[in-house]
Short mmCIF file of C-alpha atoms and ligand atoms in Angstrom, two decimals:
data_model
loop_
_atom_site.label_atom_id
_atom_site.label_comp_id
_atom_site.label_asym_id
_atom_site.label_seq_id
_atom_site.Cartn_x
_atom_site.Cartn_y
_atom_site.Cartn_z
CA MET H 10 26.20 -25.00 -36.69
CA LYS H 11 23.23 -23.13 -37.97
CA ASN H 12 23.55 -20.61 -35.14
CA LYS H 13 27.19 -20.00 -35.93
CA GLN H 14 26.33 -19.17 -39.49
CA VAL H 15 23.78 -16.65 -38.37
CA THR H 16 26.21 -14.86 -36.02
CA SER H 17 28.96 -14.66 -38.61
CA LYS H 18 26.50 -13.23 -41.12
CA GLU H 19 24.94 -10.69 -38.80
CA PRO H 20 27.46 -8.93 -36.58
CA PHE H 21 24.76 -7.08 -34.69
CA SER H 22 22.83 -10.14 -33.66
CA TRP H 23 23.60 -9.40 -29.99
CA MET H 24 21.37 -6.34 -30.21
CA PRO H 25 17.73 -6.54 -29.30
CA LYS H 26 15.54 -7.38 -32.28
CA GLU H 27 13.60 -4.12 -32.00
CA VAL H 28 16.76 -2.01 -32.23
CA ILE H 29 17.89 -3.85 -35.35
CA ALA H 30 14.44 -3.50 -36.86
CA PHE H 31 14.48 0.23 -36.12
CA PHE H 32 17.81 0.79 -37.87
CA LYS H 33 16.80 -1.44 -40.74
CA GLU H 34 13.61 0.51 -41.24
CA THR H 35 15.39 3.84 -41.01
CA GLY H 36 17.85 2.67 -43.62
CA GLU H 37 15.10 1.46 -45.93
CA LEU H 38 13.15 4.69 -45.51
CA THR H 39 16.27 6.66 -46.33
CA SER H 40 16.97 4.71 -49.47
CA PHE H 41 13.31 5.06 -50.45
CA GLY H 42 13.68 8.82 -50.07
CA THR H 43 16.92 8.78 -52.05
CA ARG H 44 15.19 6.90 -54.82
CA PHE H 45 12.51 9.62 -54.88
CA PHE H 46 15.11 12.29 -55.55
CA ARG H 47 16.77 10.16 -58.18
CA GLU H 48 13.53 9.46 -60.04
CA ILE H 49 12.25 13.01 -59.85
CA LEU H 50 15.21 14.19 -61.90
CA PHE H 51 14.47 12.17 -65.00
CA PRO H 52 11.45 12.15 -67.33
CA PRO H 53 8.81 11.01 -67.94
CA TYR H 54 6.98 13.38 -65.62
CA GLU H 55 3.50 12.40 -64.57
CA PHE H 56 2.04 15.92 -64.39
CA LYS H 57 -1.53 14.80 -64.76
CA GLU H 58 -1.22 12.36 -61.90
CA VAL H 59 0.45 14.98 -59.68
CA ILE H 60 -2.41 17.42 -60.31
CA ARG H 61 -4.97 14.71 -59.63
CA GLN H 62 -3.26 13.83 -56.35
CA CYS H 63 -2.98 17.50 -55.33
CA TYR H 64 -6.69 17.95 -55.89
CA GLN H 65 -7.51 14.79 -53.95
CA ILE H 66 -5.30 15.67 -51.03
CA GLY H 67 -6.51 19.27 -50.79
CA ASN H 68 -10.11 18.33 -51.28
CA LYS H 69 -10.01 15.48 -48.79
CA SER H 70 -8.48 17.36 -45.89
CA LEU H 71 -9.67 20.94 -46.30
CA GLY H 72 -12.86 20.47 -44.25
CA LEU H 73 -11.14 18.73 -41.37
CA VAL H 74 -8.23 21.17 -41.32
CA GLY H 75 -10.67 24.10 -41.39
CA VAL H 76 -12.80 22.89 -38.48
CA THR H 77 -9.81 21.96 -36.33
CA ALA H 78 -8.00 25.21 -37.03
CA PHE H 79 -11.12 27.24 -36.20
CA ILE H 80 -11.61 25.50 -32.86
CA ILE H 81 -7.93 25.69 -31.96
CA GLY H 82 -7.81 29.43 -32.69
CA LEU H 83 -10.96 30.05 -30.70
CA VAL H 84 -9.86 28.02 -27.70
CA LEU H 85 -6.35 29.43 -27.73
CA ALA H 86 -7.67 33.01 -27.56
CA LEU H 87 -10.27 32.17 -24.93
CA GLN H 88 -7.79 30.43 -22.68
CA SER H 89 -4.93 32.92 -23.01
CA ARG H 90 -7.14 35.89 -22.27
CA PRO H 91 -7.54 35.50 -18.48
CA THR H 92 -3.76 35.23 -17.98
CA LEU H 93 -3.07 38.29 -20.09
CA VAL H 94 -5.84 40.17 -18.27
CA ASP H 95 -4.13 39.32 -14.95
CA PHE H 96 -1.00 41.03 -16.22
CA GLY H 97 -2.94 43.91 -17.66
CA ALA H 98 -1.72 42.93 -21.10
CA GLU H 99 -5.03 42.25 -22.76
CA ALA H 100 -4.08 44.37 -25.72
CA TRP H 101 -1.34 41.88 -26.50
CA LEU H 102 -3.80 39.12 -27.15
CA PRO H 103 -3.91 39.43 -30.96
CA LYS H 104 -0.12 39.53 -31.11
CA MET H 105 0.34 36.54 -28.91
CA VAL H 106 -2.32 34.52 -30.67
CA GLY H 107 -0.98 35.50 -34.07
CA VAL H 108 2.59 34.53 -33.33
CA SER H 109 1.73 31.22 -31.72
CA ILE H 110 -0.63 30.22 -34.51
CA ILE H 111 1.66 31.18 -37.35
CA ARG H 112 4.88 29.93 -35.82
CA GLU H 113 3.88 26.67 -34.29
CA ILE H 114 0.29 25.67 -33.80
CA GLY H 115 -0.93 26.13 -37.37
CA PRO H 116 1.76 24.12 -39.13
CA VAL H 117 2.02 21.36 -36.55
CA ILE H 118 -1.70 20.80 -36.04
CA THR H 119 -2.38 20.87 -39.78
CA ALA H 120 0.46 18.47 -40.43
CA LEU H 121 -0.72 16.09 -37.71
CA ILE H 122 -4.25 16.11 -39.06
CA CYS H 123 -2.95 15.48 -42.54
CA ALA H 124 -0.72 12.69 -41.26
CA GLY H 125 -3.86 11.03 -39.92
CA LYS H 126 -6.00 11.74 -42.91
CA ILE H 127 -3.68 11.64 -45.89
CA GLY H 128 -0.89 9.46 -44.53
CA SER H 129 -3.27 6.67 -43.67
CA SER H 130 -5.13 6.88 -46.94
CA ILE H 131 -1.93 6.77 -48.97
CA GLY H 132 -0.68 3.87 -46.87
CA ALA H 133 -3.90 1.91 -47.33
CA GLU H 134 -4.24 2.74 -51.00
CA LEU H 135 -0.73 1.75 -51.95
CA GLY H 136 -0.95 -1.26 -49.64
CA SER H 137 -3.98 -2.60 -51.43
CA MET H 138 -2.39 -1.83 -54.78
CA ARG H 139 0.56 -3.93 -53.71
CA VAL H 140 -1.62 -6.75 -52.40
CA THR H 141 -3.81 -6.90 -55.50
CA GLU H 142 -0.70 -6.92 -57.67
CA GLN H 143 -1.52 -3.59 -59.31
CA ILE H 144 2.02 -2.39 -58.67
CA ASP H 145 3.44 -5.53 -60.27
CA ALA H 146 1.06 -5.10 -63.20
CA MET H 147 2.30 -1.58 -63.75
CA GLU H 148 5.85 -2.70 -63.68
CA VAL H 149 5.36 -5.42 -66.31
CA SER H 150 3.39 -3.05 -68.51
CA GLY H 151 6.45 -0.84 -68.72
CA THR H 152 5.21 1.96 -66.45
CA ASN H 153 7.55 2.79 -63.65
CA PRO H 154 5.26 2.30 -60.64
CA PHE H 155 7.57 4.24 -58.37
CA LYS H 156 7.31 7.26 -60.59
CA TYR H 157 3.63 6.98 -61.33
CA ILE H 158 2.44 6.18 -57.81
CA VAL H 159 5.10 7.24 -55.32
CA VAL H 160 6.76 10.28 -56.84
CA SER H 161 3.46 11.89 -57.82
CA ARG H 162 2.05 11.44 -54.31
CA ILE H 163 5.12 12.74 -52.51
CA ILE H 164 5.22 15.81 -54.76
CA ALA H 165 1.51 16.35 -54.13
CA THR H 166 1.79 16.19 -50.33
CA THR H 167 4.90 18.37 -50.33
CA LEU H 168 3.07 21.05 -52.29
CA MET H 169 -0.35 20.77 -50.67
CA ILE H 170 0.49 20.69 -46.95
CA PRO H 171 1.91 24.25 -47.06
CA VAL H 172 -1.24 25.40 -48.85
CA LEU H 173 -3.38 23.73 -46.20
CA VAL H 174 -1.22 25.26 -43.48
CA VAL H 175 -1.78 28.76 -44.88
CA ILE H 176 -5.53 28.17 -45.07
CA GLY H 177 -5.50 26.61 -41.60
CA ASP H 178 -3.59 29.60 -40.20
CA ALA H 179 -6.08 32.02 -41.69
CA ILE H 180 -9.06 30.12 -40.27
CA ALA H 181 -7.43 29.78 -36.85
CA LEU H 182 -6.74 33.52 -36.76
CA TYR H 183 -10.36 34.13 -37.63
CA GLY H 184 -11.44 31.76 -34.85
CA ALA H 185 -9.25 33.70 -32.43
CA PHE H 186 -10.75 36.94 -33.69
CA LEU H 187 -14.25 35.70 -32.84
CA ALA H 188 -13.09 34.81 -29.33
CA VAL H 189 -11.54 38.25 -28.84
CA LYS H 190 -14.66 39.90 -30.18
CA MET H 191 -16.87 37.87 -27.85
CA LYS H 192 -15.15 39.41 -24.83
CA GLY H 193 -14.57 42.95 -25.97
CA ALA H 194 -15.16 45.35 -28.78
CA VAL H 195 -12.58 44.94 -31.49
CA SER H 196 -13.07 45.48 -35.18
CA PHE H 197 -12.02 42.96 -37.79
CA THR H 198 -9.55 45.39 -39.33
CA LEU H 199 -8.02 46.45 -36.03
CA TYR H 200 -7.56 42.85 -34.94
CA PHE H 201 -5.88 41.75 -38.12
CA HIS H 202 -3.86 44.92 -38.23
CA GLN H 203 -2.49 44.11 -34.79
CA VAL H 204 -1.81 40.52 -35.77
CA PHE H 205 0.09 41.34 -38.91
CA GLU H 206 1.97 44.17 -37.30
CA SER H 207 3.40 41.83 -34.76
CA LEU H 208 4.40 39.25 -37.34
CA GLU H 209 7.83 39.40 -38.82
CA TYR H 210 9.48 37.76 -41.73
CA SER H 211 11.32 35.54 -39.28
CA ASP H 212 8.01 34.28 -37.92
CA VAL H 213 6.43 33.48 -41.23
CA MET H 214 9.25 32.13 -43.35
CA PRO H 215 10.62 29.35 -41.13
CA SER H 216 7.17 28.00 -40.45
CA PHE H 217 6.26 28.13 -44.11
CA ILE H 218 9.44 26.31 -45.06
CA LYS H 219 9.01 23.68 -42.42
CA SER H 220 5.53 22.84 -43.68
CA PHE H 221 7.10 21.66 -46.95
CA PHE H 222 9.15 19.24 -44.91
CA PHE H 223 6.05 18.11 -43.03
CA GLY H 224 4.35 17.46 -46.36
CA PHE H 225 7.33 15.58 -47.68
CA ALA H 226 7.48 13.43 -44.54
CA ILE H 227 3.77 12.56 -44.72
CA GLY H 228 3.97 11.57 -48.38
CA LEU H 229 7.23 9.70 -48.01
CA VAL H 230 6.18 7.63 -45.00
CA GLY H 231 2.71 6.88 -46.40
CA CYS H 232 4.15 5.72 -49.70
CA PHE H 233 6.97 3.77 -48.07
CA LYS H 234 4.63 1.85 -45.78
CA GLY H 235 2.12 1.17 -48.54
CA TYR H 236 4.65 0.28 -51.21
CA PHE H 237 6.21 -2.41 -49.05
CA SER H 238 2.97 -3.63 -47.58
CA LYS H 239 2.82 -7.27 -46.53
CA LYS H 240 0.37 -9.61 -48.20
CA GLY H 241 -3.19 -9.90 -46.96
CA THR H 242 -5.81 -7.57 -45.58
CA GLU H 243 -3.92 -7.37 -42.31
CA GLY H 244 -0.88 -6.08 -44.15
CA VAL H 245 -2.86 -3.20 -45.62
CA GLY H 246 -4.25 -2.23 -42.21
CA LYS H 247 -0.80 -2.35 -40.69
CA SER H 248 0.72 -0.14 -43.34
CA ALA H 249 -2.03 2.44 -42.97
CA ASN H 250 -1.62 2.43 -39.22
CA SER H 251 2.14 2.63 -39.07
CA ALA H 252 2.14 5.32 -41.75
CA VAL H 253 0.22 7.57 -39.35
CA VAL H 254 2.36 6.72 -36.34
CA VAL H 255 5.70 7.17 -38.05
CA ALA H 256 4.62 10.31 -39.93
CA SER H 257 3.35 11.97 -36.73
CA LEU H 258 6.60 11.14 -34.98
CA LEU H 259 8.61 12.52 -37.87
CA ILE H 260 6.59 15.74 -37.78
CA PHE H 261 7.67 16.37 -34.20
CA ILE H 262 11.27 15.49 -35.00
CA ILE H 263 11.27 17.88 -37.96
CA ASP H 264 9.70 20.54 -35.73
CA LEU H 265 12.48 20.08 -33.20
CA ILE H 266 15.16 20.32 -35.86
CA ALA H 267 13.46 23.36 -37.37
CA VAL H 268 13.48 25.17 -34.05
CA GLN H 269 17.19 24.44 -33.64
CA VAL H 270 17.99 25.61 -37.15
CA THR H 271 16.02 28.85 -36.86
CA GLY H 272 17.63 29.46 -33.48
CA PHE H 273 21.04 28.87 -34.99
CA LEU H 274 20.31 31.32 -37.79
CA GLY H 275 19.17 33.84 -35.22
CA LEU H 276 15.63 33.95 -36.46
CA ILE H 277 13.88 33.44 -33.16
CA MET G 8 -16.05 -33.68 -73.40
CA GLY G 9 -12.64 -32.29 -74.20
CA THR G 10 -13.43 -31.30 -77.76
CA ARG G 11 -10.92 -28.81 -79.08
CA VAL G 12 -11.92 -26.12 -81.52
CA ASP G 13 -11.39 -28.39 -84.47
CA ASN G 14 -9.08 -31.24 -85.09
CA THR G 15 -7.04 -29.88 -87.97
CA SER G 16 -5.92 -26.86 -86.01
CA VAL G 17 -4.87 -29.14 -83.20
CA LEU G 18 -2.79 -31.15 -85.59
CA GLU G 19 -1.33 -28.01 -87.02
CA ALA G 20 -0.42 -26.78 -83.60
CA LYS G 21 1.13 -30.14 -82.75
CA LEU G 22 3.17 -30.16 -85.94
CA GLN G 23 4.34 -26.67 -85.29
CA HIS G 24 5.40 -27.72 -81.86
CA VAL G 25 7.65 -30.43 -83.23
CA ILE G 26 9.65 -28.01 -85.32
CA ALA G 27 9.28 -25.06 -82.95
CA GLU G 28 12.21 -23.47 -81.21
CA PRO G 29 12.19 -22.84 -77.47
CA ILE G 30 10.90 -19.43 -76.40
CA ILE G 31 11.30 -19.73 -72.65
CA GLU G 32 13.79 -22.12 -71.14
CA ILE G 33 13.79 -22.51 -67.37
CA LYS G 34 16.66 -24.56 -66.01
CA HIS G 35 17.36 -25.58 -62.42
CA LEU G 36 15.50 -22.56 -61.11
CA VAL G 37 15.98 -21.88 -57.40
CA LYS G 38 14.00 -19.25 -55.48
CA SER G 39 13.45 -18.85 -51.78
CA PHE G 40 12.06 -16.25 -49.40
CA GLY G 41 14.29 -16.36 -46.33
CA GLU G 42 13.98 -19.86 -44.94
CA ASN G 43 11.08 -20.69 -47.19
CA LYS G 44 12.46 -22.58 -50.19
CA VAL G 45 9.78 -22.23 -52.82
CA LEU G 46 11.44 -23.38 -56.04
CA LYS G 47 14.22 -25.92 -55.65
CA ASP G 48 15.19 -27.18 -59.09
CA PHE G 49 12.50 -26.28 -61.53
CA ASN G 50 12.85 -27.06 -65.23
CA LEU G 51 10.42 -26.15 -67.99
CA THR G 52 10.61 -25.28 -71.66
CA LEU G 53 8.01 -23.35 -73.59
CA HIS G 54 8.20 -23.78 -77.36
CA SER G 55 6.99 -21.35 -79.91
CA GLY G 56 3.23 -21.48 -80.44
CA GLU G 57 2.73 -23.82 -77.50
CA ASN G 58 0.38 -23.69 -74.51
CA VAL G 59 1.89 -25.13 -71.34
CA VAL G 60 -0.38 -25.58 -68.35
CA VAL G 61 1.29 -25.63 -64.94
CA LEU G 62 -0.55 -27.50 -62.19
CA GLY G 63 0.27 -27.30 -58.53
CA LYS G 64 -1.19 -26.99 -55.06
CA SER G 65 -1.95 -23.58 -53.53
CA GLY G 66 1.16 -21.87 -52.26
CA CYS G 67 3.58 -24.17 -54.06
CA GLY G 68 5.14 -21.33 -56.00
CA LYS G 69 3.36 -21.13 -59.33
CA SER G 70 2.87 -17.39 -59.19
CA VAL G 71 6.45 -17.01 -58.03
CA LEU G 72 7.59 -18.94 -61.09
CA ILE G 73 5.97 -16.66 -63.64
CA LYS G 74 6.94 -13.55 -61.72
CA CYS G 75 10.53 -14.71 -62.04
CA ILE G 76 10.06 -14.99 -65.81
CA VAL G 77 9.17 -11.31 -66.18
CA GLY G 78 11.81 -10.21 -63.70
CA LEU G 79 9.38 -9.11 -60.98
CA LEU G 80 11.19 -11.42 -58.60
CA LYS G 81 14.91 -12.15 -58.54
CA TYR G 82 15.93 -15.78 -58.41
CA GLU G 83 19.04 -17.09 -56.69
CA GLY G 84 19.96 -20.04 -58.82
CA GLY G 85 19.48 -21.58 -62.23
CA SER G 86 18.54 -19.69 -65.33
CA ILE G 87 15.57 -18.38 -67.24
CA GLU G 88 16.18 -17.66 -70.87
CA VAL G 89 13.55 -15.84 -72.89
CA TYR G 90 14.37 -15.66 -76.59
CA GLY G 91 17.83 -16.81 -75.59
CA ASN G 92 18.40 -13.91 -73.17
CA GLU G 93 19.05 -14.60 -69.52
CA VAL G 94 16.43 -12.58 -67.62
CA ALA G 95 18.61 -11.93 -64.55
CA THR G 96 21.30 -10.21 -66.59
CA LEU G 97 19.06 -7.84 -68.53
CA SER G 98 19.32 -4.11 -68.00
CA GLN G 99 16.17 -2.19 -67.08
CA LYS G 100 15.76 -1.06 -70.67
CA GLN G 101 16.18 -4.56 -72.09
CA LEU G 102 13.79 -5.86 -69.47
CA ASP G 103 11.19 -3.29 -70.50
CA GLU G 104 11.63 -4.32 -74.12
CA LEU G 105 11.16 -7.95 -73.19
CA ARG G 106 8.12 -7.17 -71.04
CA ALA G 107 6.54 -5.40 -74.00
CA LYS G 108 6.45 -8.78 -75.74
CA ILE G 109 4.92 -10.54 -72.75
CA GLY G 110 1.30 -10.31 -71.64
CA PHE G 111 0.71 -11.00 -67.98
CA VAL G 112 -2.72 -11.82 -66.52
CA PHE G 113 -2.45 -11.53 -62.77
CA GLN G 114 -4.16 -13.87 -60.36
CA SER G 115 -5.95 -11.01 -58.62
CA SER G 116 -6.56 -9.52 -62.09
CA ALA G 117 -4.64 -6.51 -60.77
CA LEU G 118 -6.95 -3.92 -62.25
CA TYR G 119 -6.20 -0.31 -61.50
CA ASP G 120 -9.39 0.18 -59.51
CA SER G 121 -9.06 3.92 -59.68
CA MET G 122 -9.83 3.65 -63.38
CA THR G 123 -12.66 2.68 -65.70
CA VAL G 124 -12.55 -0.35 -67.95
CA CYS G 125 -11.54 1.78 -70.89
CA GLU G 126 -8.88 3.51 -68.87
CA ASN G 127 -7.54 0.20 -67.72
CA LEU G 128 -7.22 -0.86 -71.32
CA GLU G 129 -5.78 2.47 -72.30
CA PHE G 130 -3.25 2.31 -69.53
CA ALA G 131 -1.71 -0.65 -71.22
CA LEU G 132 -1.30 1.67 -74.18
CA ARG G 133 -0.04 4.30 -71.73
CA ARG G 134 -2.74 6.70 -70.70
CA HIS G 135 -4.45 7.67 -67.43
CA GLY G 136 -7.67 8.59 -64.72
CA LYS G 137 -12.84 5.13 -61.65
CA LYS G 138 -14.47 1.69 -61.06
CA PHE G 139 -14.41 -1.82 -62.43
CA SER G 140 -17.15 -4.40 -62.30
CA LYS G 141 -17.11 -8.03 -61.22
CA LYS G 142 -16.04 -8.93 -64.69
CA GLY G 143 -12.59 -7.97 -63.45
CA LYS G 144 -10.85 -11.07 -64.71
CA ARG G 145 -12.02 -10.60 -68.25
CA ILE G 146 -10.94 -6.98 -68.24
CA GLY G 147 -7.57 -7.92 -66.83
CA LEU G 148 -7.26 -10.36 -69.68
CA ALA G 149 -8.36 -7.80 -72.23
CA ARG G 150 -5.79 -5.38 -70.89
CA SER G 151 -3.03 -7.82 -71.61
CA LEU G 152 -4.43 -8.72 -75.01
CA VAL G 153 -4.71 -5.21 -76.43
CA LEU G 154 -0.97 -5.24 -76.89
CA LYS G 155 -0.98 -8.48 -78.92
CA PRO G 156 1.91 -10.00 -77.03
CA GLN G 157 4.04 -12.85 -78.34
CA ILE G 158 4.13 -14.60 -75.00
CA MET G 159 1.21 -14.83 -72.56
CA LEU G 160 1.50 -15.71 -68.90
CA TYR G 161 -1.87 -16.48 -67.35
CA ASP G 162 -2.07 -16.79 -63.56
CA GLU G 163 -5.21 -18.79 -62.79
CA PRO G 164 -7.32 -17.08 -65.44
CA THR G 165 -10.47 -19.13 -64.80
CA THR G 166 -10.38 -19.39 -61.00
CA GLY G 167 -13.46 -17.92 -59.36
CA LEU G 168 -15.47 -17.76 -62.57
CA ASP G 169 -18.67 -19.62 -63.39
CA PRO G 170 -18.20 -22.62 -65.71
CA ILE G 171 -19.62 -20.82 -68.73
CA THR G 172 -17.39 -17.79 -68.46
CA ALA G 173 -14.49 -20.08 -67.65
CA ARG G 174 -15.07 -21.88 -70.93
CA GLU G 175 -15.22 -18.58 -72.77
CA ILE G 176 -11.87 -17.65 -71.30
CA SER G 177 -10.40 -21.03 -72.23
CA ASN G 178 -11.64 -20.53 -75.78
CA LEU G 179 -10.14 -17.10 -75.83
CA MET G 180 -6.78 -18.47 -74.78
CA LEU G 181 -7.01 -21.11 -77.44
CA ASN G 182 -7.89 -18.54 -80.08
CA MET G 183 -4.94 -16.41 -79.05
CA GLN G 184 -2.69 -19.36 -79.69
CA LEU G 185 -4.20 -20.24 -83.06
CA LYS G 186 -4.67 -16.75 -84.43
CA TYR G 187 -1.61 -14.96 -83.21
CA ARG G 188 0.75 -17.87 -82.60
CA THR G 189 1.28 -16.73 -79.04
CA SER G 190 3.13 -19.06 -76.74
CA SER G 191 1.57 -19.27 -73.29
CA ILE G 192 2.19 -20.52 -69.82
CA ILE G 193 -1.16 -21.07 -68.11
CA ILE G 194 -1.41 -21.65 -64.39
CA SER G 195 -4.64 -23.40 -63.57
CA HIS G 196 -6.42 -25.77 -61.22
CA ASP G 197 -9.29 -26.03 -63.64
CA MET G 198 -8.94 -29.41 -65.37
CA HIS G 199 -11.49 -28.54 -68.06
CA CYS G 200 -9.50 -25.50 -68.92
CA ALA G 201 -6.29 -27.50 -68.88
CA GLN G 202 -7.75 -30.17 -71.12
CA MET G 203 -8.99 -27.61 -73.59
CA THR G 204 -5.91 -25.49 -73.82
CA ALA G 205 -2.86 -27.54 -72.95
CA ASP G 206 -0.40 -28.87 -75.50
CA LYS G 207 1.78 -29.85 -72.61
CA MET G 208 1.25 -29.96 -68.87
CA ALA G 209 3.70 -29.69 -66.01
CA VAL G 210 2.97 -30.69 -62.43
CA MET G 211 4.79 -28.65 -59.82
CA ILE G 212 5.31 -30.46 -56.53
CA ASP G 213 7.76 -29.41 -53.81
CA GLY G 214 9.42 -26.83 -55.98
CA ILE G 215 10.34 -29.14 -58.85
CA CYS G 216 8.70 -30.09 -62.11
CA TYR G 217 7.46 -33.46 -60.88
CA ALA G 218 5.85 -34.70 -64.08
CA GLU G 219 5.50 -33.43 -67.62
CA GLY G 220 3.49 -34.54 -70.63
CA THR G 221 0.26 -34.12 -72.54
CA PHE G 222 -3.07 -34.25 -70.74
CA ASP G 223 -3.64 -37.86 -71.74
CA GLU G 224 -0.13 -38.93 -70.77
CA LEU G 225 -0.42 -37.42 -67.32
CA ASN G 226 -3.93 -38.80 -66.95
CA LYS G 227 -2.53 -42.33 -67.30
CA ILE G 228 0.20 -41.90 -64.68
CA GLN G 229 -0.50 -44.02 -61.62
CA ASP G 230 1.57 -41.94 -59.18
CA PRO G 231 -0.91 -40.84 -56.47
CA LYS G 232 0.59 -37.34 -56.28
CA VAL G 233 -0.14 -36.74 -59.95
CA LYS G 234 -3.39 -38.70 -59.96
CA ALA G 235 -4.73 -36.40 -57.24
CA PHE G 236 -4.99 -33.56 -59.73
CA PHE G 237 -7.07 -35.59 -62.16
CA GLU G 238 -9.85 -36.60 -59.79
N1 ATP C 315 6.86 -11.53 -51.96
C1 ATP C 315 6.92 -12.61 -51.19
N2 ATP C 315 7.58 -12.57 -50.02
C2 ATP C 315 7.68 -13.66 -49.23
N3 ATP C 315 7.12 -14.85 -49.51
C3 ATP C 315 6.44 -14.97 -50.66
C4 ATP C 315 6.29 -13.85 -51.56
N4 ATP C 315 5.57 -14.26 -52.62
C5 ATP C 315 5.26 -15.55 -52.39
N5 ATP C 315 5.78 -15.99 -51.22
C6 ATP C 315 5.69 -17.34 -50.69
O1 ATP C 315 6.00 -18.24 -51.72
C7 ATP C 315 5.14 -19.35 -51.69
C8 ATP C 315 4.51 -19.56 -53.04
O2 ATP C 315 3.63 -18.50 -53.33
P1 ATP C 315 2.83 -18.41 -54.68
O3 ATP C 315 2.05 -17.14 -54.61
O4 ATP C 315 3.73 -18.60 -55.82
O5 ATP C 315 1.84 -19.64 -54.61
P2 ATP C 315 0.88 -20.18 -55.72
O6 ATP C 315 1.42 -21.49 -56.15
O7 ATP C 315 0.68 -19.14 -56.74
O8 ATP C 315 -0.45 -20.43 -54.91
P3 ATP C 315 -1.94 -20.00 -55.22
O9 ATP C 315 -2.60 -21.12 -55.92
O10 ATP C 315 -2.54 -19.76 -53.85
O11 ATP C 315 -1.87 -18.75 -56.02
C9 ATP C 315 4.14 -19.11 -50.59
O12 ATP C 315 4.54 -19.89 -49.46
C10 ATP C 315 4.28 -17.65 -50.28
O13 ATP C 315 4.10 -17.42 -48.90
MG1 MG C 316 -0.71 -17.87 -57.30
#
């Protein structure tokens, strides 16, 4: 009898548990995102908290983003060079490096690093706030915890990831410049002149826009996982971990969609 | 042993309690998490100016009970009336107004650990911005008290404290009652604390209010389930 009740209540009970869990989670994440847009429309606005979060996020990840971007730029230039030399197209190196960094590698690598660094820290922080009842305490003290904690963090990641991407791009281009310079004589101005000459509006804009979405995804997933963290220390660890996994996955999905959209708009 | 602050104030409090009107009335409260039925048919009344101590084993649902009172958790059955208003039917705005009258001391003291002591206290008065010390519980208490609430809900306020500090806290709770006429629900395992502060005690067993009465009344009950708490 008990079984019957369950099947009549849940029409999808024939599906594997994992599939149901996936759809459930997607639904919850969506409604979490919807709530963000609803809450962002109405005051009070927590400007001070947004600024504090922006500073934290930028400050925390700048070093890591810088080092990674530098190495990626350097390695990309070093490894592409032999192939271009084979085709006698060595002069194209700055162009090729520039376009690949700006269009794809810069935003995606920066976003992935931030997903690891910021996503996990947001997940763990909110998770422990949930576990130690800080979120409940805020709610009973008349502060909207969603607004104070979640909205401010999502705004901060959405604004800061593009900034980090721009900085990351610049450092990666500089890394590539050093690699080019190592192998042949090229001046700083000539190199950057070639890079920027090859770049078009349609290279820069889509990738800049998509980094806002990356930032949004990182903040949203981190907050979602932390906000609904399960009790106990294990719960906090799990939310930090799954925040990184889901955010990284979302970054690739957004990237895929972005490429389709830009293609559709004829911007490739 | 068991000396209250002074005997006249006790009498005064007792007298008050006879004529006092109910502040919180919990009737047939039912709350479960999935299959886990936590509260089955819980009844409790808190009168104006009264301290009620709720006893119960770990995990029996004491925290759940007081979270239902402030609307942090939604209950499925029964009713909770605070000042005559059913909590479940309140709008967000009404709920915020009600919460402004209620002080809540969380079990984990729930301090915003990104803030200093002062900031924690200020936050209660709505402001923002680093670390708290091991005196966390006392600060958590202070944070609730700065607002001079009419109702206090204490979730294990003395657990994990040394006996001296625990007695200070118990005295503080008693003073709150006498000075400001706050009505309180105190969740505690600490029998000294209970003896000091309780006008009435309720024993929660299996999701119901198993026994109710003053400290001395409960102390005399021979039922082994109740007796276990007094040993
Ligand atoms: N948010 C929640 N989701 C699911 N189950 C919960 C939740 N909160 C509490 N429970 C369950 O409800 C039961 C009662 O929990 P509660 O925290 O009220 O216990 P307690 O009486 O306060 O115990 P303790 O003395 O350890 O604080 C436990 O079995 C717990 O697992
Ligand atoms: Mg508890």
